[in-house]
Tab-separated table of C-alpha atoms and ligand atoms in Angstrom:
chain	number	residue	atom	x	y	z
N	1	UNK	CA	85.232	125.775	82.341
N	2	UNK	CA	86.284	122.786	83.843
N	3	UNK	CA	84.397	120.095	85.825
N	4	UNK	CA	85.281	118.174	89.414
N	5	UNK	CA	87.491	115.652	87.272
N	6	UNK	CA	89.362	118.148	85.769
N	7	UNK	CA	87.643	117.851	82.658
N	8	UNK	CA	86.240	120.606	80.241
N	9	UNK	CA	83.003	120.624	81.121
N	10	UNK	CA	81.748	119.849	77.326
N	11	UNK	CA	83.677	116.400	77.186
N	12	UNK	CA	81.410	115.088	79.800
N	13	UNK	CA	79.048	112.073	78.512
N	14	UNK	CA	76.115	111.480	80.025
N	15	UNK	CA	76.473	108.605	82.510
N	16	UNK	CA	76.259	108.884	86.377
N	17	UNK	CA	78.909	107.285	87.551
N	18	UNK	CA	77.233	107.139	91.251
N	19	UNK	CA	74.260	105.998	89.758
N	20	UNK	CA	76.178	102.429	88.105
N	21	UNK	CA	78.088	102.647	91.309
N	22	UNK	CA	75.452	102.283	92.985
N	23	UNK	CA	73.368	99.917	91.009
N	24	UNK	CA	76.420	97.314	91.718
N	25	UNK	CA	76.236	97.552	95.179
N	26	UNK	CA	72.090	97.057	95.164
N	27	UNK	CA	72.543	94.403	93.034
N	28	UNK	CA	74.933	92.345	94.713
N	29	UNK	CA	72.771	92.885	97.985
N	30	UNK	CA	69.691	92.276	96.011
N	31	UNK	CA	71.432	88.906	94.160
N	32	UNK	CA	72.728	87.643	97.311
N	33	UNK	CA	69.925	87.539	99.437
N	34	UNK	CA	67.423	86.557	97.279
N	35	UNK	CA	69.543	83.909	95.041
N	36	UNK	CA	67.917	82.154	92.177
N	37	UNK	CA	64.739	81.600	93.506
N	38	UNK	CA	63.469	84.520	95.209
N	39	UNK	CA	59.994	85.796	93.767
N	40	UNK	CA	57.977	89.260	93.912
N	41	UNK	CA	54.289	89.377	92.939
N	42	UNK	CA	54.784	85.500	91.440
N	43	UNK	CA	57.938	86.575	89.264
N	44	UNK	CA	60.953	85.097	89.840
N	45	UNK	CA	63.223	87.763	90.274
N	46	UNK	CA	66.271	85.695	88.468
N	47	UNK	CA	64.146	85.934	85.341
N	48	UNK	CA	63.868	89.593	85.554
N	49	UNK	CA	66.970	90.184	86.083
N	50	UNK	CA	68.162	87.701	82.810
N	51	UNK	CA	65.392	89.583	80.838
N	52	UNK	CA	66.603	93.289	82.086
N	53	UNK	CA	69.922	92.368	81.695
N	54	UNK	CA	69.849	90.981	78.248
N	55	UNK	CA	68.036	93.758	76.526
N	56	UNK	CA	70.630	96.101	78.047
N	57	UNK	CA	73.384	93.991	76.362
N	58	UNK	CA	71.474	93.630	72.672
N	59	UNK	CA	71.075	97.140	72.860
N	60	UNK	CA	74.890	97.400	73.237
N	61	UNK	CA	75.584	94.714	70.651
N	62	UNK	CA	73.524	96.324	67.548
N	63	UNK	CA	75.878	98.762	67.805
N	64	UNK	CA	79.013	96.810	67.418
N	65	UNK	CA	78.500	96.264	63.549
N	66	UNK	CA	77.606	99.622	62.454
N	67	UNK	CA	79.990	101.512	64.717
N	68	UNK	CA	82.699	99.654	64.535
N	69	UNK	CA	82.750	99.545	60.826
N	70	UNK	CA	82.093	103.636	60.629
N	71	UNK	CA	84.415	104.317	63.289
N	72	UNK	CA	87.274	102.125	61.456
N	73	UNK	CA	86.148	103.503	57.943
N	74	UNK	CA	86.036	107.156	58.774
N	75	UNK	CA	89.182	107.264	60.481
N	76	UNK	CA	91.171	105.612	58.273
N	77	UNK	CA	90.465	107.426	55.710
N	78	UNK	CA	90.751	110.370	56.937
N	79	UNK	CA	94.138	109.284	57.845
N	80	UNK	CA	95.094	108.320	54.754
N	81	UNK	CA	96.869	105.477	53.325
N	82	UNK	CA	100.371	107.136	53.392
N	83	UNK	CA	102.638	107.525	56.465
N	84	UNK	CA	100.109	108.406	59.140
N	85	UNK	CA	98.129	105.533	58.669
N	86	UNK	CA	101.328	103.127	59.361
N	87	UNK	CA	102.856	105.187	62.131
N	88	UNK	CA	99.348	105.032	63.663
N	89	UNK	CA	99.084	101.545	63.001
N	90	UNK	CA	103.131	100.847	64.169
N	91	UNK	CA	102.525	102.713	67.537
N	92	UNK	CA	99.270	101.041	68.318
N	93	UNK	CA	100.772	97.313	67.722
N	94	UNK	CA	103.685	98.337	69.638
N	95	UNK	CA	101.323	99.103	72.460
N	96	UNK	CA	99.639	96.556	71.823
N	97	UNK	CA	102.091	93.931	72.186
N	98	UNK	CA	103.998	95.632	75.187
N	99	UNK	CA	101.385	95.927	77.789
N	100	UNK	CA	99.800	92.607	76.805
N	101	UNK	CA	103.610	91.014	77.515
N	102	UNK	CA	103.921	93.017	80.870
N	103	UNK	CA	100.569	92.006	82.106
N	104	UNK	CA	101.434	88.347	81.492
N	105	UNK	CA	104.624	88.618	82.952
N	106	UNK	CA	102.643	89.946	86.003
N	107	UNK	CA	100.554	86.880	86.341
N	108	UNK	CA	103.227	84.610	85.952
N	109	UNK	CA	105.093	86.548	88.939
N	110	UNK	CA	101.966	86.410	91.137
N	111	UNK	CA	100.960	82.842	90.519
N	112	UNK	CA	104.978	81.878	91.367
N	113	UNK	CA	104.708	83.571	94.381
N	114	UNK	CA	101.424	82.785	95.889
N	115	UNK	CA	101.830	79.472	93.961
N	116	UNK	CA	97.709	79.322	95.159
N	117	UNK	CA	97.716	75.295	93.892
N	118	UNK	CA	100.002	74.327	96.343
N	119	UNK	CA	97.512	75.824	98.965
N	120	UNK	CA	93.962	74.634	97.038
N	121	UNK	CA	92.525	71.449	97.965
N	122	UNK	CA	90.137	70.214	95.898
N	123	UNK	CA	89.388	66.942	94.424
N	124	UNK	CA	90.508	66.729	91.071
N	125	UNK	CA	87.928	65.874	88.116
N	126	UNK	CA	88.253	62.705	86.213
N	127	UNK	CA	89.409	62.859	82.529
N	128	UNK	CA	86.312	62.791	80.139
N	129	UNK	CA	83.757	65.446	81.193
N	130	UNK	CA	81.547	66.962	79.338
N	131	UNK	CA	81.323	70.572	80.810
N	132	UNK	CA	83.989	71.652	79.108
N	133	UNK	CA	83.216	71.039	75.458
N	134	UNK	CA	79.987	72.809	76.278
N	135	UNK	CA	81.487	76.199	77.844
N	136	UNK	CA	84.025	76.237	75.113
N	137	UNK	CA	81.537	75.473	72.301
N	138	UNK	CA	80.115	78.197	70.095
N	139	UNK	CA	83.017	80.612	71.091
N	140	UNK	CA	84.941	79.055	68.367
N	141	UNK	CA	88.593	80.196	67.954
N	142	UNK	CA	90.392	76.534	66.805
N	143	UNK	CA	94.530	76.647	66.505
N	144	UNK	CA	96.507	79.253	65.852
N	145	UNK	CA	96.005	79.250	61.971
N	146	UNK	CA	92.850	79.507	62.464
N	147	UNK	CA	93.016	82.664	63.848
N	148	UNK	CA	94.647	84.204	60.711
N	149	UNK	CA	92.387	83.189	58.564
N	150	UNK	CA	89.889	84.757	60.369
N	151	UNK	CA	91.034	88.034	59.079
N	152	UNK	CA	90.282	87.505	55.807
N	153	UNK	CA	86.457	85.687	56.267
N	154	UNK	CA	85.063	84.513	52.389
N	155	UNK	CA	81.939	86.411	53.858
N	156	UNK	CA	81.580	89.625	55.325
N	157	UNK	CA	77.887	89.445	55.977
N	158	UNK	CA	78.632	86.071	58.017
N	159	UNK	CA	81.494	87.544	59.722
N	160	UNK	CA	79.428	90.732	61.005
N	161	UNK	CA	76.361	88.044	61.727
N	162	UNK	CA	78.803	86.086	63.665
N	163	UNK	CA	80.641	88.526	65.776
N	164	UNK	CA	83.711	87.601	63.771
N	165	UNK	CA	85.402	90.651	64.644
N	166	UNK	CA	88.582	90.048	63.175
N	167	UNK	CA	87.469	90.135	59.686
N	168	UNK	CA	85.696	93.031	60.200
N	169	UNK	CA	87.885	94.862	61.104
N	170	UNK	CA	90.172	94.031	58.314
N	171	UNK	CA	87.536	94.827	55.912
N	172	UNK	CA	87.108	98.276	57.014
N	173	UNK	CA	90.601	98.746	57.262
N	174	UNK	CA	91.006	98.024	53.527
N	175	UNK	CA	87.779	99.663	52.744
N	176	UNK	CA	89.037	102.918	54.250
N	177	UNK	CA	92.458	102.429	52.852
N	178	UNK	CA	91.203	102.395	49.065
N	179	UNK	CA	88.299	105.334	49.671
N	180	UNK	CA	91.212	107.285	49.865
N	181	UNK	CA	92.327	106.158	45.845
N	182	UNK	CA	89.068	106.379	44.244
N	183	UNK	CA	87.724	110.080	42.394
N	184	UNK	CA	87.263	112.640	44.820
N	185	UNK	CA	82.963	112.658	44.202
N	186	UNK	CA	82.321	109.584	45.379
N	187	UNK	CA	84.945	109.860	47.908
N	188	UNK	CA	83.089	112.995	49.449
N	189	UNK	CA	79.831	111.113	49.414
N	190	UNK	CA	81.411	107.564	51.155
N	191	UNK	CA	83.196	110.015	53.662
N	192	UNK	CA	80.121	112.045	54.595
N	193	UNK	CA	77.871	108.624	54.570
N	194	UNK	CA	80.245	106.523	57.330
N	195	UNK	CA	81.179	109.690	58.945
N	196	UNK	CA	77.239	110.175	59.724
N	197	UNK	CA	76.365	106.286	60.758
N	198	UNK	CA	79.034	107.373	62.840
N	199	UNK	CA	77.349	110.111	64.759
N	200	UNK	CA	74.403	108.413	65.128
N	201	UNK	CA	76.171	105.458	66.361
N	202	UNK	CA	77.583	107.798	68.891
N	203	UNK	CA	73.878	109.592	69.655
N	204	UNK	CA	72.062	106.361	70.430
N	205	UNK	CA	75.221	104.944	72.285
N	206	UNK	CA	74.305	107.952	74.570
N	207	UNK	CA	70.414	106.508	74.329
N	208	UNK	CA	71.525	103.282	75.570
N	209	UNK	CA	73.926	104.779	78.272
N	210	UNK	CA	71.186	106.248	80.038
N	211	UNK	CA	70.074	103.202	80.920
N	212	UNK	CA	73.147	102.002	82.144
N	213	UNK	CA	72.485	101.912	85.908
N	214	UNK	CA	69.228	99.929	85.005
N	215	UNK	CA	71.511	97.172	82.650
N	216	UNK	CA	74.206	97.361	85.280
N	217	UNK	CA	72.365	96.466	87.921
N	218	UNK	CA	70.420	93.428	86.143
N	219	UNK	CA	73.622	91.638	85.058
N	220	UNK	CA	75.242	92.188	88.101
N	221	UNK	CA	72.225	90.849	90.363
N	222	UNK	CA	71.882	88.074	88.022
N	223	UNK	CA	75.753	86.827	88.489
N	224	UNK	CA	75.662	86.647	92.266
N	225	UNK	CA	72.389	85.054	92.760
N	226	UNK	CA	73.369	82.246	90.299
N	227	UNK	CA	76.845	82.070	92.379
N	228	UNK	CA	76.487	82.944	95.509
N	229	UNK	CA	79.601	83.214	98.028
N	230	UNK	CA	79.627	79.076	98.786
N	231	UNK	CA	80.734	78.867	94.991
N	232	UNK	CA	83.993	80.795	95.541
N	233	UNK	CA	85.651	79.069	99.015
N	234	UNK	CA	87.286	76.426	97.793
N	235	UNK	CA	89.033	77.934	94.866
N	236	UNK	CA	89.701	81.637	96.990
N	237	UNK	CA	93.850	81.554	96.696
N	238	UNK	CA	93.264	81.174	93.340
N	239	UNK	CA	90.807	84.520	92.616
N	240	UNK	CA	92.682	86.250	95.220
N	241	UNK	CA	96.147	85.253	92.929
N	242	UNK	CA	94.073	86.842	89.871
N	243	UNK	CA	92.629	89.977	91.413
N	244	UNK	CA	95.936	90.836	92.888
N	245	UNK	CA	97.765	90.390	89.269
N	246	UNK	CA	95.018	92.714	87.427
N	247	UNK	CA	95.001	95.046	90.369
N	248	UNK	CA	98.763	95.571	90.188
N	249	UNK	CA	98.647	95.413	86.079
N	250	UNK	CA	95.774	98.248	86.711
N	251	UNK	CA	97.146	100.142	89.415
N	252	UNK	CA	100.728	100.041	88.951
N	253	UNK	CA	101.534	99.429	85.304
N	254	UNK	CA	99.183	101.264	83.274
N	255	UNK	CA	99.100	104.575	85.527
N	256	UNK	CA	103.256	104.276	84.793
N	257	UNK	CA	102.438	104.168	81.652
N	258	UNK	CA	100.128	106.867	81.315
N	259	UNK	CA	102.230	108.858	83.747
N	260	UNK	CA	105.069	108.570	81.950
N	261	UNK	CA	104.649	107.485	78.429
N	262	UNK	CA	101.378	109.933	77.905
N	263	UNK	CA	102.308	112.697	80.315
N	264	UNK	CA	98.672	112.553	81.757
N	265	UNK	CA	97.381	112.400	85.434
N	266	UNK	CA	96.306	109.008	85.788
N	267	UNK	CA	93.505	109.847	87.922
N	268	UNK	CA	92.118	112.077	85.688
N	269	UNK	CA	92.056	109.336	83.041
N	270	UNK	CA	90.625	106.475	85.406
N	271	UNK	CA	87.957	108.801	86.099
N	272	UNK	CA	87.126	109.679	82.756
N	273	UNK	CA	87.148	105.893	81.694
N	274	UNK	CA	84.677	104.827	84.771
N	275	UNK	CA	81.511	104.339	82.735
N	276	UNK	CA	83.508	102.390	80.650
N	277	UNK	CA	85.438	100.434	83.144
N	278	UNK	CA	81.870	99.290	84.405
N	279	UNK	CA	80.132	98.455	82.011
N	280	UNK	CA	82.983	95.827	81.015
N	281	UNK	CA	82.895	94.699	84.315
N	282	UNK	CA	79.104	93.813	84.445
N	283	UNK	CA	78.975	92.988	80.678
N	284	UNK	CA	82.435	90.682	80.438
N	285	UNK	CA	82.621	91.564	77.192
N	286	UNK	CA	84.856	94.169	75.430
N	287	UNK	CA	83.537	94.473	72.617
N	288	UNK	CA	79.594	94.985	73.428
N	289	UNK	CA	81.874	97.841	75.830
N	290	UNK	CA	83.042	99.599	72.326
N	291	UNK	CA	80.330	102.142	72.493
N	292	UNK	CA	80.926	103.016	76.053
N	293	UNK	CA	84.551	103.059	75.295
N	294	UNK	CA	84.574	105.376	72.336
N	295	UNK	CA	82.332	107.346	74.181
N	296	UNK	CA	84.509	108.339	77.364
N	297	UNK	CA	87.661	108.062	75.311
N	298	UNK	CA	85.987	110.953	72.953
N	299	UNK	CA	84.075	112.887	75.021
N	300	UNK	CA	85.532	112.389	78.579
N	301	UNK	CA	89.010	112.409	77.553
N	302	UNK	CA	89.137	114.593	74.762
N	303	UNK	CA	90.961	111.935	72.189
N	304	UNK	CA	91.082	113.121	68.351
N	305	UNK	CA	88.093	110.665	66.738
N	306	UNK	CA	90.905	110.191	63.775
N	307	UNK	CA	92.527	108.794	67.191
N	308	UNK	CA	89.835	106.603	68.794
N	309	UNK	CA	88.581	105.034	65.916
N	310	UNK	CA	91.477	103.618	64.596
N	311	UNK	CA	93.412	102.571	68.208
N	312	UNK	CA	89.953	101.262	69.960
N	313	UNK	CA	87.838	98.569	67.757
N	314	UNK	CA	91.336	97.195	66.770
N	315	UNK	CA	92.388	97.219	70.468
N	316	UNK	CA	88.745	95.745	71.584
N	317	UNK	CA	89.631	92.902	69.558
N	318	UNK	CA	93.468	92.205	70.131
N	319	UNK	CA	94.965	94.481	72.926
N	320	UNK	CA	93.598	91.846	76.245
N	321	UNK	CA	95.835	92.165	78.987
N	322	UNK	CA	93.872	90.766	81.152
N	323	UNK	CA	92.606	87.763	78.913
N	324	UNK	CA	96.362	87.430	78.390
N	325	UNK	CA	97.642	87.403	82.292
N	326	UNK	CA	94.272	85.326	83.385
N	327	UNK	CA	95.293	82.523	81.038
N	328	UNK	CA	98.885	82.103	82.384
N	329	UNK	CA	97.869	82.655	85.843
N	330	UNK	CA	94.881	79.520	85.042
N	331	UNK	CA	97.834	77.714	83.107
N	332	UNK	CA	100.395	78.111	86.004
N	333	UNK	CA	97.604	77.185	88.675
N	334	UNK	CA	96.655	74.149	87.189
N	335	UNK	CA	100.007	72.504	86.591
N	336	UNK	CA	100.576	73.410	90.754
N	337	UNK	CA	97.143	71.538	91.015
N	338	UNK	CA	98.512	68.333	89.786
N	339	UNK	CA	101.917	68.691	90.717
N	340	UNK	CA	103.552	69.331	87.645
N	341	UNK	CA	106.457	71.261	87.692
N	342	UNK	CA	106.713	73.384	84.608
N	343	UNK	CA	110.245	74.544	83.919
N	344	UNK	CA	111.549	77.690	81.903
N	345	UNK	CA	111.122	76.576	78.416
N	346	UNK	CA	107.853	75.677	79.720
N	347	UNK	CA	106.603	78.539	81.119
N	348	UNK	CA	108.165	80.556	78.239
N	349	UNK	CA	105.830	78.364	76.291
N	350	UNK	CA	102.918	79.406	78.267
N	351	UNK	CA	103.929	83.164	77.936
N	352	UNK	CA	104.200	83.217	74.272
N	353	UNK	CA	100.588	80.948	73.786
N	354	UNK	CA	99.009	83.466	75.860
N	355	UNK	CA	100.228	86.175	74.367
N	356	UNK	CA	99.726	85.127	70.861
N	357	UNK	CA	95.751	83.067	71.962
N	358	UNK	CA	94.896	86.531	73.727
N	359	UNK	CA	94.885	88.506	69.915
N	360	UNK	CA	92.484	85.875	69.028
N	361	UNK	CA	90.472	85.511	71.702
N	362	UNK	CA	87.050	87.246	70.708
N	363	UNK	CA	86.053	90.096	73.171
N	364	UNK	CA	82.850	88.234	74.367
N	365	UNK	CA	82.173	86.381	77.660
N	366	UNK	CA	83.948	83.459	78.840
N	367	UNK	CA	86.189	83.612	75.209
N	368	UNK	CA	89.620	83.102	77.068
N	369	UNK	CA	88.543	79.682	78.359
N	370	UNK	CA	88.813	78.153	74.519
N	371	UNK	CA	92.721	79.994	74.955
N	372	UNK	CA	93.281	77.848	77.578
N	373	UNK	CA	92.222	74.787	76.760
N	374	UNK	CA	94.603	75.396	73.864
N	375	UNK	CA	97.277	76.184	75.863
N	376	UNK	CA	96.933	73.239	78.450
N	377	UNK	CA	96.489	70.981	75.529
N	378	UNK	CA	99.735	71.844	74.117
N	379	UNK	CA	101.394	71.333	77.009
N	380	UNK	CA	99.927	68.280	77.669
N	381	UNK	CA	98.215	69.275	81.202
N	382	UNK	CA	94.622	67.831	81.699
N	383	UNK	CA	92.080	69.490	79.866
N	384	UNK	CA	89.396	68.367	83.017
N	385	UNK	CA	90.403	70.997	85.325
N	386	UNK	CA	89.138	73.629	83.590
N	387	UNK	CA	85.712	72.426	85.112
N	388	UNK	CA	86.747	73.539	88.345
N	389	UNK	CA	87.771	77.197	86.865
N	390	UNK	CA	84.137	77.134	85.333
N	391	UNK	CA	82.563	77.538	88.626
N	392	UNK	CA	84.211	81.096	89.491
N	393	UNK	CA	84.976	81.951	86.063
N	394	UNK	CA	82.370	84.325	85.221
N	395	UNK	CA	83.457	86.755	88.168
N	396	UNK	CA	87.044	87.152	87.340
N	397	UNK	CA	85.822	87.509	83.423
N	398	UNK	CA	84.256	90.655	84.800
N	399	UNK	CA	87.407	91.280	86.247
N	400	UNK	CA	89.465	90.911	83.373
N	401	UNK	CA	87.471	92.595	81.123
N	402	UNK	CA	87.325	95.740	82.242
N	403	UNK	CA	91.593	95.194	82.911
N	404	UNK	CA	90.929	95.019	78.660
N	405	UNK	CA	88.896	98.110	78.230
N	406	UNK	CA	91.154	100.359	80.023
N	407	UNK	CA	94.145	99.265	78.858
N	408	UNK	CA	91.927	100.281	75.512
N	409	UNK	CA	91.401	103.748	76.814
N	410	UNK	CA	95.296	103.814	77.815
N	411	UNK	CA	96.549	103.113	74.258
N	412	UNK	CA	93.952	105.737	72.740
N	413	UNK	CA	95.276	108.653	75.014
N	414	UNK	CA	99.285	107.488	74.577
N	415	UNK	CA	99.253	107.534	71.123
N	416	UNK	CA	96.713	110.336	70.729
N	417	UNK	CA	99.233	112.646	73.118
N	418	UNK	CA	102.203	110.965	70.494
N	419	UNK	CA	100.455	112.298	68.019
N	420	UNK	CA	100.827	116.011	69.478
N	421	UNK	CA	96.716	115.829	70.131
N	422	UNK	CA	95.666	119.286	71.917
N	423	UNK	CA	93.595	118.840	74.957
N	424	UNK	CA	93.907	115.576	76.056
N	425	UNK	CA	92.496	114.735	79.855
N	426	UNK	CA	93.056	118.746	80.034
N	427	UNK	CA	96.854	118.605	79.319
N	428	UNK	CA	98.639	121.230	76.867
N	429	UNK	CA	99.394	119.347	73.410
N	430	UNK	CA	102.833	118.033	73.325
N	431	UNK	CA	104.965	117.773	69.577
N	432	UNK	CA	104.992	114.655	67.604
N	433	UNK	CA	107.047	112.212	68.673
X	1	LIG	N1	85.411	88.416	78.301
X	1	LIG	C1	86.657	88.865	77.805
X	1	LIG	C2	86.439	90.104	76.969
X	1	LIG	O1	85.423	90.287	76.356
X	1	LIG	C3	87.387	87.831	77.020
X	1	LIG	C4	87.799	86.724	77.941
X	1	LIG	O2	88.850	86.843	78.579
X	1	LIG	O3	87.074	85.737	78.077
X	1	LIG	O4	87.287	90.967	76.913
């Protein structure tokens, strides 16, 4: 039996669409008209909406640890540490890589052709201010080498306490890599162990989803009435620049590619992904989104879990095209902004740094903005104009994220329809390639 979507009927999770659909629109109503200091019955409704909101998002985050590290466990090891495990792993950086280049490249095209700081007038800050130490502090990511070493942490415990993603993931990568050497027993009993934090990962993920509408429409409320529309005028060529680049990356690239790479209908695989899609988007993070994810991508697309758990915490953490095309796009802008030409080396410069900042960026709210400070500083732009992204950032983070999580979803179903996977998105298994 099959469903509306074209889905079997048994892959469907249990999220209303409508009903997160819908909490979005009441919220922006809601958040709009009342702003931040609107009160019912004495409560300020900001407050409820920051308390709503946040418990929604912890719930989402306990998860991270524990399911990230059984997902990445079980299906590595069911993989293997032989040739599946690094044609897997080949395919998925190739992905990786490819899209994150392409979306890039899109930004770069956009923000030449709109060229939206030629049309911006703003006053530009003076060097020296302090906003921008404080929005980048705590999200930690440092130079380049820094990022490496992040993937081997001295402490695991910190790492996971931290958020450090990174070396989680290459823990569990090894960890599932050498279950696969030790005696058979104790093999059987670490298998059946992560294998079952697994499910129940997966069971209470459903818990949380339930709630979604609830958490959706908190976070979302709580955005606009801090922001309001005054906040966005001045700096509107710019957003418009950005939404146009992740619509096209969304609604042009990655259907090609899942048209024509996977073989799937598109459609079908946007709809199966929407839960997903929106909880990134009222979350901006990717990786509190990894439940959700795993979820449709499993359940509402019909991708192997051997599949999913390898391709999706590792792509939470490095595959961000939209991190990726938002920082050249803010790069690009802000050299227009001050009249600085950049030339091709340049912007070469600015491709590669994006591409290479966006693996490190960590898949939590408002991470990219460390990325680009990086960036700017190493082309020696001012560092100070990032205050003026800081007032509309946290919209187009939504934005961008959920550009992430489906291009997530995208690389679980191509390489799980590679992989000859039988009933993916309700398509007829293809061989091996
Ligand atoms: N918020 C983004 C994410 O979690 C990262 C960023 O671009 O700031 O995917």
């Amino acid at each position: 039996m099959t469903t509306k979507a074209g889905l079997p009927a048994t892959l469907h999770a249990p999220v209303s669409v409508r009903a997160i659909l819908l909490a979005i629109v009441l919220a922006v109503t809601a958040g709009w008209i009342g702003g931040m200091e609107a009160q019912v019955f004495g409560l300020r409704l900001h407050a409820v909406y920051s308390f709503v909101g946040d418990l929604f998002l912890n719930a989402l985050k306990m998860l991270i640890v524990p399911l990230v590290m059984s997902a990445i466990i079980s299906g590595v090891s069911s993989l293997g540490d032989g040739p599946h495990l690094g044609r897997m792993g080949g395919k998925a950086v190739f992905y990786y890589l490819t899209t994150s280049l392409l979306a890039i490249l899109t930004g770069m095209l956009f923000v030449n052709l709109i060229q939206p700081g030629l049309m911006t007038s703003v006053s530009l800050p003076a060097t020296g201010s302090g906003t921008i130490a404080a929005a980048v502090e705590g999200r930690g990511m440092g130079d380049l080498a820094a990022i490496l070493q992040r993937f081997f942490p001295p402490n695991i415990v910190e790492a996971a306490a931290e958020g450090q993603m990174l070396g989680l993931i290459s823990f569990s990568l090894l960890f599932g890599i050498f279950m696969t050497r030790i005696e058979k027993g104790p093999a059987d009993v670490l298998r059946a162990f992560w294998q079952g934090v697994f499910e129940v990962m997966m069971r209470i993920t459903d818990l949380v989803l339930k709630f979604a509408p609830l958490g959706v429409f908190a976070l979302v409320a709580k955005v606009v009435s801090e922001s309001g529309p005054d906040a966005f005028a001045p700096l509107a060529a710019f957003m418009l620049t950005v939404v146009l680049a992740l619509a096209f990356h969304m609604l042009v690239t990655l259907p090609i590619i899942l048209r024509f790479v996977g073989g799937v209908s598109p459609v079908r695989h946007y709809r199966a992904m929407f839960p997903a899609i929106l909880t990134a988007f009222s979350t901006a993070s990717s990786s509190a989104t990894v439940p959700v994810t795993m979820d449709c991508v499993e359940k509402r697309a019909g991708v192997s879990n051997r599949t999913a758990s390898f391709v999706l915490p590792l792509g939470a953490t490095v595959n961000m095209d939209g991190t990726a095309l938002y920082e050249g796009v803010v790069v690009l802008f802000i050299a227009q902004l001050y009249g600085v030409e950049l030339g091709l080396i340049q912007q070469f410069t600015v491709l590669l740094l994006a591409l290479m900042t966006s693996i490190g960026v960590a898949g939590i709210p408002a991470a990219s903005l460390v990325a680009i400070t990086l960036i700017l500083g190493s082309l020696g732009l001012p560092l100070e104009a990032m205050g003026l992204i800081l007032a509309v950032d946290r919209v187009l983070d939504m934005s961008r994220t959920a550009v992430n999580v489906l291009s997530d979803s995208v690389g679980a179903v191509v390489i799980a329809r590679s992989e000859g996977e039988p009933g993916i998105l309700g398509e007829p298994p293809r061989s091996r390639s």
